[in-house]
Each structure stands twice: as structure tokens, then as C-alpha cells.
XYZ file of N, CA, C and O in Angstrom:
656
model
N 18.721 70.011 -104.509
C 18.718 68.585 -104.220
C 17.799 67.882 -105.225
O 16.829 68.454 -105.690
N 18.097 66.665 -105.535
C 17.312 65.915 -106.506
C 15.943 65.558 -105.947
O 15.707 65.614 -104.741
N 15.063 65.161 -106.836
C 13.722 64.771 -106.429
C 13.761 63.550 -105.521
O 13.032 63.483 -104.545
N 14.626 62.583 -105.814
C 14.716 61.405 -104.953
C 15.276 61.787 -103.587
O 14.881 61.213 -102.572
N 16.183 62.767 -103.542
C 16.697 63.254 -102.258
C 15.609 63.930 -101.442
O 15.545 63.775 -100.223
N 14.751 64.691 -102.115
C 13.632 65.340 -101.431
C 12.651 64.301 -100.910
O 12.165 64.416 -99.788
N 12.382 63.286 -101.721
C 11.482 62.225 -101.304
C 12.051 61.476 -100.107
O 11.332 61.166 -99.156
N 13.353 61.196 -100.149
C 13.987 60.517 -99.019
C 13.884 61.340 -97.744
O 13.647 60.809 -96.664
N 14.077 62.648 -97.872
C 13.990 63.530 -96.709
C 12.574 63.529 -96.142
O 12.386 63.432 -94.929
N 11.574 63.614 -96.988
C 10.181 63.612 -96.536
C 9.839 62.272 -95.883
O 9.184 62.228 -94.841
N 10.296 61.173 -96.481
C 10.043 59.856 -95.892
C 10.731 59.713 -94.536
O 10.160 59.137 -93.601
N 11.925 60.236 -94.406
C 12.644 60.170 -93.142
C 11.937 60.989 -92.062
O 11.776 60.535 -90.931
N 11.484 62.178 -92.414
C 10.726 62.999 -91.465
C 9.419 62.296 -91.094
O 9.029 62.270 -89.925
N 8.760 61.683 -92.072
C 7.541 60.927 -91.792
C 7.784 59.773 -90.843
O 6.971 59.501 -89.950
N 8.907 59.104 -91.001
C 9.267 58.007 -90.098
C 9.503 58.525 -88.680
O 9.048 57.916 -87.709
N 10.196 59.634 -88.549
C 10.428 60.214 -87.222
C 9.100 60.663 -86.598
O 8.872 60.485 -85.395
N 8.214 61.218 -87.397
C 6.891 61.597 -86.886
C 6.117 60.378 -86.395
O 5.467 60.425 -85.345
N 6.186 59.285 -87.148
C 5.518 58.046 -86.712
C 6.114 57.541 -85.409
O 5.379 57.097 -84.511
N 7.443 57.626 -85.275
C 8.073 57.221 -84.021
C 7.618 58.130 -82.874
O 7.431 57.667 -81.751
N 7.431 59.402 -83.152
C 6.929 60.324 -82.138
C 5.519 59.981 -81.705
O 5.192 60.052 -80.517
N 4.678 59.578 -82.659
C 3.306 59.181 -82.308
C 3.307 57.938 -81.427
O 2.542 57.852 -80.465
N 4.154 56.978 -81.747
C 4.266 55.787 -80.895
C 4.825 56.183 -79.536
O 4.390 55.685 -78.491
N 5.762 57.112 -79.538
C 6.348 57.578 -78.291
C 5.367 58.261 -77.368
O 5.550 58.275 -76.146
N 4.312 58.826 -77.927
C 3.294 59.478 -77.099
C 2.634 58.474 -76.163
O 2.375 58.779 -74.999
N 2.377 57.272 -76.655
C 1.640 56.294 -75.854
C 2.545 55.389 -75.029
O 2.047 54.599 -74.227
N 3.847 55.500 -75.194
C 4.766 54.718 -74.377
C 5.250 55.574 -73.208
O 5.815 56.649 -73.432
N 5.044 55.127 -71.993
C 5.488 55.915 -70.843
C 7.003 56.127 -70.865
O 7.771 55.223 -71.162
N 7.403 57.348 -70.588
C 8.820 57.667 -70.516
C 9.442 58.109 -71.823
O 10.598 58.512 -71.854
N 8.702 58.057 -72.931
C 9.227 58.480 -74.223
C 8.630 59.850 -74.552
O 7.412 60.013 -74.510
N 9.456 60.836 -74.866
C 8.950 62.191 -75.118
C 8.369 62.344 -76.527
O 8.958 63.007 -77.383
N 7.220 61.751 -76.767
C 6.608 61.775 -78.091
C 6.380 63.167 -78.653
O 6.755 63.443 -79.802
N 5.762 64.091 -77.884
C 5.556 65.431 -78.432
C 6.859 66.133 -78.801
O 6.920 66.844 -79.801
N 7.899 65.918 -78.036
C 9.189 66.529 -78.351
C 9.760 65.957 -79.646
O 10.326 66.692 -80.463
N 9.592 64.661 -79.855
C 10.068 64.026 -81.096
C 9.281 64.565 -82.290
O 9.855 64.871 -83.350
N 7.961 64.708 -82.122
C 7.133 65.251 -83.202
C 7.561 66.680 -83.520
O 7.732 67.053 -84.684
N 7.751 67.505 -82.487
C 8.178 68.887 -82.710
C 9.533 68.926 -83.410
O 9.739 69.712 -84.343
N 10.471 68.091 -82.964
C 11.811 68.080 -83.558
C 11.752 67.688 -85.030
O 12.481 68.254 -85.863
N 10.880 66.743 -85.377
C 10.752 66.335 -86.779
C 10.197 67.474 -87.630
O 10.682 67.722 -88.748
N 9.192 68.172 -87.110
C 8.628 69.305 -87.855
C 9.669 70.417 -87.976
O 9.806 71.045 -89.028
N 10.423 70.666 -86.901
C 11.481 71.681 -86.946
C 12.533 71.323 -87.990
O 12.963 72.169 -88.775
N 12.953 70.060 -87.966
C 13.951 69.579 -88.929
C 13.447 69.801 -90.358
O 14.168 70.310 -91.213
N 12.189 69.418 -90.612
C 11.625 69.556 -91.950
C 11.508 71.030 -92.339
O 11.833 71.398 -93.473
N 11.060 71.881 -91.413
C 10.906 73.304 -91.725
C 12.259 73.953 -92.015
O 12.386 74.751 -92.947
N 13.269 73.593 -91.230
C 14.602 74.153 -91.461
C 15.177 73.668 -92.783
O 15.852 74.418 -93.498
N 14.911 72.410 -93.125
C 15.409 71.856 -94.378
C 14.669 72.447 -95.576
O 15.260 72.794 -96.583
N 13.346 72.577 -95.446
C 12.532 73.094 -96.545
C 12.709 74.597 -96.708
O 12.792 75.099 -97.824
N 12.693 75.319 -95.576
C 12.896 76.776 -95.547
C 11.921 77.525 -96.453
O 12.304 78.403 -97.224
N 10.642 77.160 -96.356
C 9.604 77.886 -97.088
C 8.672 78.542 -96.071
O 8.611 78.137 -94.904
N 7.932 79.518 -96.519
C 7.008 80.212 -95.628
C 5.946 79.279 -95.039
O 5.691 79.323 -93.823
N 5.310 78.398 -95.838
C 4.340 77.471 -95.234
C 4.968 76.557 -94.176
O 4.337 76.242 -93.171
N 6.210 76.158 -94.388
C 6.882 75.301 -93.405
C 7.096 76.053 -92.100
O 6.899 75.494 -91.010
N 7.489 77.315 -92.184
C 7.701 78.100 -90.972
C 6.383 78.383 -90.266
O 6.318 78.390 -89.029
N 5.320 78.624 -91.025
C 4.006 78.817 -90.405
C 3.547 77.548 -89.699
O 2.990 77.606 -88.598
N 3.786 76.411 -90.331
C 3.426 75.144 -89.693
C 4.231 74.943 -88.414
O 3.674 74.542 -87.387
N 5.517 75.212 -88.452
C 6.342 75.067 -87.248
C 5.837 75.978 -86.129
O 5.769 75.560 -84.974
N 5.461 77.188 -86.465
C 4.920 78.113 -85.467
C 3.630 77.564 -84.868
O 3.445 77.584 -83.648
N 2.739 77.066 -85.718
C 1.475 76.513 -85.237
C 1.699 75.273 -84.376
O 1.079 75.122 -83.312
N 2.592 74.385 -84.802
C 2.877 73.167 -84.043
C 3.509 73.523 -82.696
O 3.169 72.932 -81.665
N 4.410 74.489 -82.694
C 5.033 74.918 -81.438
C 3.977 75.449 -80.473
O 3.955 75.072 -79.296
N 3.102 76.302 -80.955
C 2.033 76.833 -80.105
C 1.097 75.749 -79.603
O 0.722 75.727 -78.419
N 0.740 74.824 -80.479
C -0.156 73.734 -80.094
C 0.473 72.844 -79.030
O -0.161 72.516 -78.017
N 1.723 72.466 -79.233
C 2.367 71.564 -78.282
C 2.667 72.260 -76.956
O 2.596 71.624 -75.898
N 2.968 73.551 -76.981
C 3.163 74.281 -75.723
C 1.847 74.421 -74.962
O 1.805 74.272 -73.739
N 0.776 74.691 -75.689
C -0.542 74.775 -75.056
C -0.946 73.430 -74.468
O -1.482 73.355 -73.362
N -0.671 72.375 -75.187
C -0.981 71.035 -74.692
C -0.164 70.706 -73.446
O -0.687 70.117 -72.492
N 1.097 71.081 -73.448
C 1.940 70.833 -72.274
C 1.394 71.583 -71.064
O 1.375 71.050 -69.943
N 0.915 72.796 -71.270
C 0.328 73.558 -70.168
C -0.991 72.929 -69.711
O -1.267 72.851 -68.508
N -1.793 72.468 -70.657
C -3.074 71.843 -70.304
C -2.868 70.533 -69.554
O -3.672 70.183 -68.684
N -1.817 69.819 -69.876
C -1.525 68.547 -69.179
C -1.329 68.768 -67.687
O -1.581 67.879 -66.883
N -0.838 69.942 -67.321
C -0.627 70.236 -65.904
C -1.950 70.300 -65.140
O -1.980 70.112 -63.930
N -3.040 70.563 -65.848
C -4.350 70.648 -65.214
C -5.027 69.293 -65.064
O -5.990 69.171 -64.319
N -4.546 68.290 -65.793
C -5.143 66.953 -65.746
C -4.406 66.138 -64.681
O -3.199 65.939 -64.783
N -5.139 65.678 -63.682
C -4.455 64.949 -62.603
C -3.964 63.570 -63.066
O -4.537 62.951 -63.950
N -2.889 63.144 -62.437
C -2.342 61.803 -62.672
C -2.504 61.031 -61.381
O -2.299 61.557 -60.296
N -2.890 59.785 -61.500
C -3.034 58.914 -60.343
C -1.894 57.915 -60.347
O -2.020 56.825 -60.896
N -0.746 58.275 -59.763
C 0.417 57.378 -59.839
C 0.168 56.022 -59.200
O 0.749 55.030 -59.615
N -0.719 55.979 -58.212
C -0.982 54.698 -57.559
C -1.707 53.727 -58.487
O -1.678 52.523 -58.261
N -2.362 54.242 -59.525
C -3.069 53.382 -60.464
C -2.247 53.079 -61.707
O -2.603 52.214 -62.497
N -1.157 53.798 -61.902
C -0.412 53.665 -63.158
C 0.190 52.280 -63.355
O 0.367 51.850 -64.483
N 0.510 51.564 -62.280
C 1.083 50.231 -62.455
C 0.059 49.258 -63.040
O 0.436 48.228 -63.580
N -1.230 49.586 -62.935
C -2.263 48.728 -63.501
C -2.427 48.934 -65.013
O -3.101 48.157 -65.674
N -1.855 50.011 -65.542
C -2.012 50.339 -66.951
C -0.752 49.891 -67.694
O 0.314 50.446 -67.510
N -0.905 48.877 -68.541
C 0.236 48.344 -69.271
C 0.512 49.095 -70.555
O -0.320 49.862 -71.048
N 1.697 48.863 -71.094
C 2.075 49.495 -72.358
C 1.162 49.070 -73.494
O 0.805 49.867 -74.351
N 0.785 47.800 -73.489
C -0.091 47.311 -74.571
C -1.453 47.997 -74.523
O -2.060 48.244 -75.564
N -1.913 48.293 -73.334
C -3.193 48.996 -73.209
C -3.084 50.383 -73.818
O -3.961 50.815 -74.574
N -2.010 51.102 -73.498
C -1.827 52.434 -74.070
C -1.586 52.377 -75.571
O -2.063 53.244 -76.309
N -0.855 51.366 -76.033
C -0.656 51.207 -77.483
C -1.977 50.934 -78.193
O -2.230 51.462 -79.277
N -2.821 50.095 -77.580
C -4.140 49.825 -78.169
C -4.975 51.096 -78.196
O -5.667 51.376 -79.186
N -4.909 51.869 -77.124
C -5.620 53.145 -77.100
C -5.089 54.094 -78.160
O -5.861 54.770 -78.849
N -3.769 54.142 -78.314
C -3.175 55.001 -79.339
C -3.569 54.582 -80.743
O -3.880 55.422 -81.591
N -3.567 53.281 -80.994
C -3.988 52.795 -82.316
C -5.452 53.114 -82.571
O -5.824 53.567 -83.659
N -6.289 52.901 -81.556
C -7.708 53.239 -81.698
C -7.914 54.726 -81.916
O -8.746 55.144 -82.723
N -7.141 55.544 -81.202
C -7.238 56.991 -81.369
C -6.819 57.435 -82.754
O -7.449 58.310 -83.354
N -5.758 56.835 -83.283
C -5.302 57.186 -84.631
C -6.343 56.789 -85.682
O -6.630 57.560 -86.599
N -6.923 55.606 -85.515
C -7.972 55.175 -86.451
C -9.185 56.100 -86.342
O -9.744 56.535 -87.348
N -9.574 56.418 -85.114
C -10.691 57.332 -84.912
C -10.430 58.702 -85.506
O -11.323 59.337 -86.069
N -9.196 59.184 -85.416
C -8.809 60.480 -85.973
C -8.981 60.498 -87.482
O -9.377 61.507 -88.056
N -8.675 59.370 -88.128
C -8.792 59.285 -89.585
C -10.249 59.078 -90.012
O -10.719 59.718 -90.952
N -10.967 58.210 -89.298
C -12.353 57.894 -89.670
C -13.280 59.085 -89.444
O -14.109 59.417 -90.293
N -13.156 59.705 -88.291
C -13.971 60.863 -87.946
C -13.004 61.980 -87.565
O -12.622 62.099 -86.402
N -12.552 62.766 -88.551
C -11.446 63.702 -88.331
C -11.552 64.510 -87.043
O -12.599 65.048 -86.710
N -10.463 64.549 -86.343
C -10.190 65.258 -85.096
C -11.002 64.714 -83.928
O -10.442 64.187 -82.986
N -12.328 64.811 -83.947
C -13.128 64.399 -82.790
C -13.149 62.887 -82.598
O -13.435 62.414 -81.503
N -12.822 62.125 -83.620
C -12.844 60.671 -83.515
C -11.725 60.101 -82.668
O -11.765 58.932 -82.280
N -10.728 60.932 -82.319
C -9.608 60.439 -81.526
C -10.067 60.040 -80.127
O -9.580 59.054 -79.572
N -11.026 60.741 -79.556
C -11.471 60.440 -78.185
C -12.193 59.092 -78.118
O -11.772 58.209 -77.359
N -13.277 58.896 -78.890
C -13.916 57.581 -78.811
C -13.008 56.455 -79.308
O -13.071 55.332 -78.797
N -12.144 56.738 -80.269
C -11.226 55.720 -80.758
C -10.235 55.291 -79.693
O -9.958 54.101 -79.528
N -9.692 56.245 -78.941
C -8.744 55.936 -77.884
C -9.409 55.118 -76.785
O -8.896 54.078 -76.370
N -10.569 55.570 -76.333
C -11.282 54.856 -75.264
C -11.681 53.462 -75.745
O -11.562 52.483 -74.997
N -12.141 53.352 -76.985
C -12.512 52.037 -77.528
C -11.297 51.116 -77.621
O -11.394 49.915 -77.319
N -10.149 51.651 -78.023
C -8.940 50.837 -78.089
C -8.534 50.309 -76.723
O -8.171 49.137 -76.575
N -8.617 51.165 -75.697
C -8.306 50.727 -74.337
C -9.302 49.666 -73.890
O -8.926 48.637 -73.320
N -10.586 49.901 -74.173
C -11.621 48.949 -73.766
C -11.428 47.587 -74.432
O -11.510 46.548 -73.774
N -11.174 47.581 -75.735
C -10.995 46.308 -76.461
C -9.799 45.540 -75.903
O -9.879 44.325 -75.683
N -8.710 46.245 -75.639
C -7.539 45.580 -75.065
C -7.857 44.988 -73.690
O -7.499 43.849 -73.394
N -8.552 45.749 -72.864
C -8.901 45.251 -71.531
C -9.926 44.123 -71.617
O -9.890 43.190 -70.822
N -10.813 44.176 -72.574
C -11.803 43.105 -72.756
C -11.111 41.810 -73.159
O -11.447 40.728 -72.665
N -10.133 41.912 -74.055
C -9.378 40.721 -74.450
C -8.545 40.186 -73.285
O -8.391 38.978 -73.120
N -8.011 41.078 -72.479
C -7.158 40.667 -71.372
C -7.964 40.086 -70.221
O -7.572 39.075 -69.638
N -9.104 40.696 -69.902
C -9.866 40.301 -68.719
C -11.060 39.408 -69.016
O -11.546 38.721 -68.124
N -11.587 39.451 -70.224
C -12.670 38.563 -70.596
C -14.061 39.147 -70.529
O -14.795 39.068 -71.485
N -14.458 39.743 -69.430
C -15.838 40.208 -69.294
C -15.995 41.703 -69.479
O -15.048 42.476 -69.348
N -17.244 42.103 -69.762
C -17.539 43.521 -69.979
C -17.356 44.338 -68.703
O -16.749 45.410 -68.736
N -17.860 43.861 -67.606
C -17.799 44.617 -66.361
C -16.377 44.905 -65.919
O -16.033 46.034 -65.570
N -15.550 43.886 -65.928
C -14.159 44.083 -65.511
C -13.389 44.922 -66.534
O -12.531 45.729 -66.167
N -13.708 44.778 -67.818
C -13.040 45.582 -68.848
C -13.451 47.047 -68.737
O -12.615 47.944 -68.892
N -14.733 47.297 -68.463
C -15.191 48.682 -68.298
C -14.538 49.325 -67.075
O -14.107 50.487 -67.127
N -14.426 48.581 -65.991
C -13.776 49.114 -64.794
C -12.293 49.374 -65.057
O -11.752 50.402 -64.631
N -11.636 48.463 -65.765
C -10.217 48.645 -66.083
C -10.021 49.828 -67.024
O -9.029 50.561 -66.916
N -10.961 50.043 -67.936
C -10.882 51.190 -68.847
C -11.010 52.489 -68.066
O -10.251 53.436 -68.293
N -11.960 52.556 -67.141
C -12.102 53.752 -66.305
C -10.827 54.006 -65.510
O -10.354 55.139 -65.414
N -10.257 52.950 -64.945
C -9.020 53.090 -64.176
C -7.883 53.586 -65.053
O -7.134 54.485 -64.663
N -7.759 53.015 -66.240
C -6.685 53.428 -67.154
C -6.851 54.884 -67.572
O -5.863 55.634 -67.623
N -8.069 55.295 -67.855
C -8.297 56.680 -68.268
C -8.019 57.636 -67.119
O -7.474 58.721 -67.328
N -8.363 57.257 -65.912
C -8.093 58.124 -64.763
C -6.609 58.166 -64.428
O -6.102 59.203 -64.002
N -5.939 57.061 -64.580
C -4.529 56.987 -64.192
C -3.653 57.831 -65.115
O -2.916 58.694 -64.669
N -3.741 57.590 -66.386
C -2.868 58.297 -67.328
C -3.502 58.493 -68.699
O -2.954 59.185 -69.541
N -4.661 57.920 -68.917
C -5.290 57.948 -70.237
C -5.617 59.326 -70.758
O -5.370 59.623 -71.928
N -6.151 60.200 -69.914
C -6.539 61.522 -70.396
C -5.319 62.353 -70.774
O -5.354 63.105 -71.743
N -4.240 62.212 -70.017
C -3.010 62.941 -70.371
C -2.430 62.402 -71.676
O -1.988 63.175 -72.536
N -2.438 61.092 -71.827
C -1.936 60.489 -73.055
C -2.807 60.898 -74.235
O -2.298 61.221 -75.318
N -4.111 60.901 -74.035
C -5.042 61.294 -75.091
C -4.826 62.747 -75.503
O -4.872 63.080 -76.687
N -4.560 63.623 -74.551
C -4.298 65.027 -74.854
C -3.057 65.164 -75.737
O -3.081 65.863 -76.756
N -1.988 64.484 -75.353
C -0.763 64.529 -76.161
C -0.967 63.902 -77.534
O -0.479 64.425 -78.541
N -1.674 62.778 -77.569
C -1.903 62.098 -78.843
C -2.697 62.982 -79.800
O -2.368 63.077 -80.988
N -3.719 63.639 -79.296
C -4.525 64.521 -80.147
C -3.677 65.645 -80.723
O -3.736 65.933 -81.921
N -2.869 66.270 -79.879
C -2.021 67.367 -80.351
C -1.009 66.867 -81.386
O -0.789 67.523 -82.414
N -0.413 65.725 -81.131
C 0.577 65.192 -82.072
C -0.066 64.742 -83.379
O 0.517 64.923 -84.456
N -1.260 64.166 -83.308
C -1.964 63.797 -84.545
C -2.310 65.040 -85.365
O -2.208 65.028 -86.594
N -2.709 66.125 -84.692
C -2.974 67.375 -85.406
C -1.705 67.914 -86.051
O -1.737 68.407 -87.183
N -0.578 67.814 -85.336
C 0.697 68.275 -85.894
C 1.077 67.455 -87.123
O 1.499 68.016 -88.141
N 0.938 66.144 -87.030
C 1.284 65.275 -88.157
C 0.336 65.521 -89.331
O 0.773 65.571 -90.492
N -0.948 65.706 -89.050
C -1.904 65.999 -90.121
C -1.567 67.330 -90.794
O -1.644 67.448 -92.027
N -1.181 68.325 -90.006
C -0.768 69.611 -90.577
C 0.470 69.470 -91.441
O 0.554 70.056 -92.531
N 1.430 68.678 -90.968
C 2.646 68.448 -91.751
C 2.311 67.747 -93.061
O 2.772 68.150 -94.129
N 1.496 66.696 -92.967
C 1.134 65.946 -94.169
C 0.383 66.842 -95.160
O 0.652 66.800 -96.369
N -0.539 67.649 -94.646
C -1.261 68.574 -95.510
C -0.335 69.579 -96.181
O -0.483 69.892 -97.367
N 0.632 70.084 -95.440
C 1.583 71.047 -96.000
C 2.467 70.389 -97.041
O 2.750 70.981 -98.090
N 2.916 69.172 -96.790
C 3.763 68.449 -97.756
C 2.975 68.193 -99.039
O 3.495 68.398 -100.146
N 1.735 67.754 -98.910
C 0.933 67.449 -100.097
C 0.515 68.717 -100.837
O 0.340 68.696 -102.058
N 0.345 69.810 -100.114
C -0.090 71.061 -100.713
C 1.024 71.684 -101.555
O 0.780 72.306 -102.562
N 2.276 71.536 -101.102
C 3.414 72.131 -101.796
C 3.535 71.540 -103.139
O 3.794 71.136 -103.957
């Protein structure tokens, strides 16, 4: 395949990975599955040893994350209080935190994103802090777990693409 065809394929996989990351923070969208499918698609298309190793690592990571999610409780009665924009703000903050302070920055970035969104929505610190605690208890920790795993998968993919 030509170089422009390879570039198009990598850009398309990158776009699907970005959609998977957004899907992680949107309720009802299988973000980790989309991320895994994009890595699988790329590994099958590339068919190199590093691509297969990455697919194996991503599969193990996402399966482990899915198992760990079962241990994190969900508070369905509180979930109606957590809006999509709040989770999107948390996801954006987590992604920025992941880049600024690699890997560990996703946690404070996610919580800060949720807090900033709630502060803008509610106005005061006290009510925003309470809303942030509620959001994290309702679904935030599960979303954060998936987001961290998917960000690691995307970072691994990007590293493998740039390394080749």
C-alpha cells in the first residue's frame, strides 16, 4: 500500500480511538470496546509483531479493567444527577491530566474537570464540591477506571505507531 494509504489508515484508526475515548464518558456508549476494536483493526491491518503485542496488552488491560469495574459500586439512584456534560468535562480534564502528568494525572484531572463543570453550573464551592462527590460516587469512579485504561491503550498505540 502507498504511504498516503498507510497514513490514511493510521488517521482513520486514530479517529476511531478518539471516538472510543469520548464514548467512555458518555453513558450507554461502549468506549472500551470501540478502543479495543480500533486497536484490533490496526493490528490486523499492520500484521507486525509489535502490533500483535500491543493488541495482547490492550486486551489484557481492558479485560482486567472490566473485571475491576465489577468491584466498584454504582449508585443508580444518584446517576440522574450526573449529566453528560459533567462526565465530558471530567473526561477532558482526565485526558489533559494524563498528558500533563503522565498516567497518574488522569485522576486529579478527571476530578478537577467534574468540579469545574459543577462550579460553573451551581456557582458556589460548597455545592460544587458536594455535586462532585455525588458524581464520583454515582458513576465517576467507574468512568475514571475505563478512561484510564483506554488512555493507556491509546498511548500504547500512539507509541507503537511512532516507534515503527
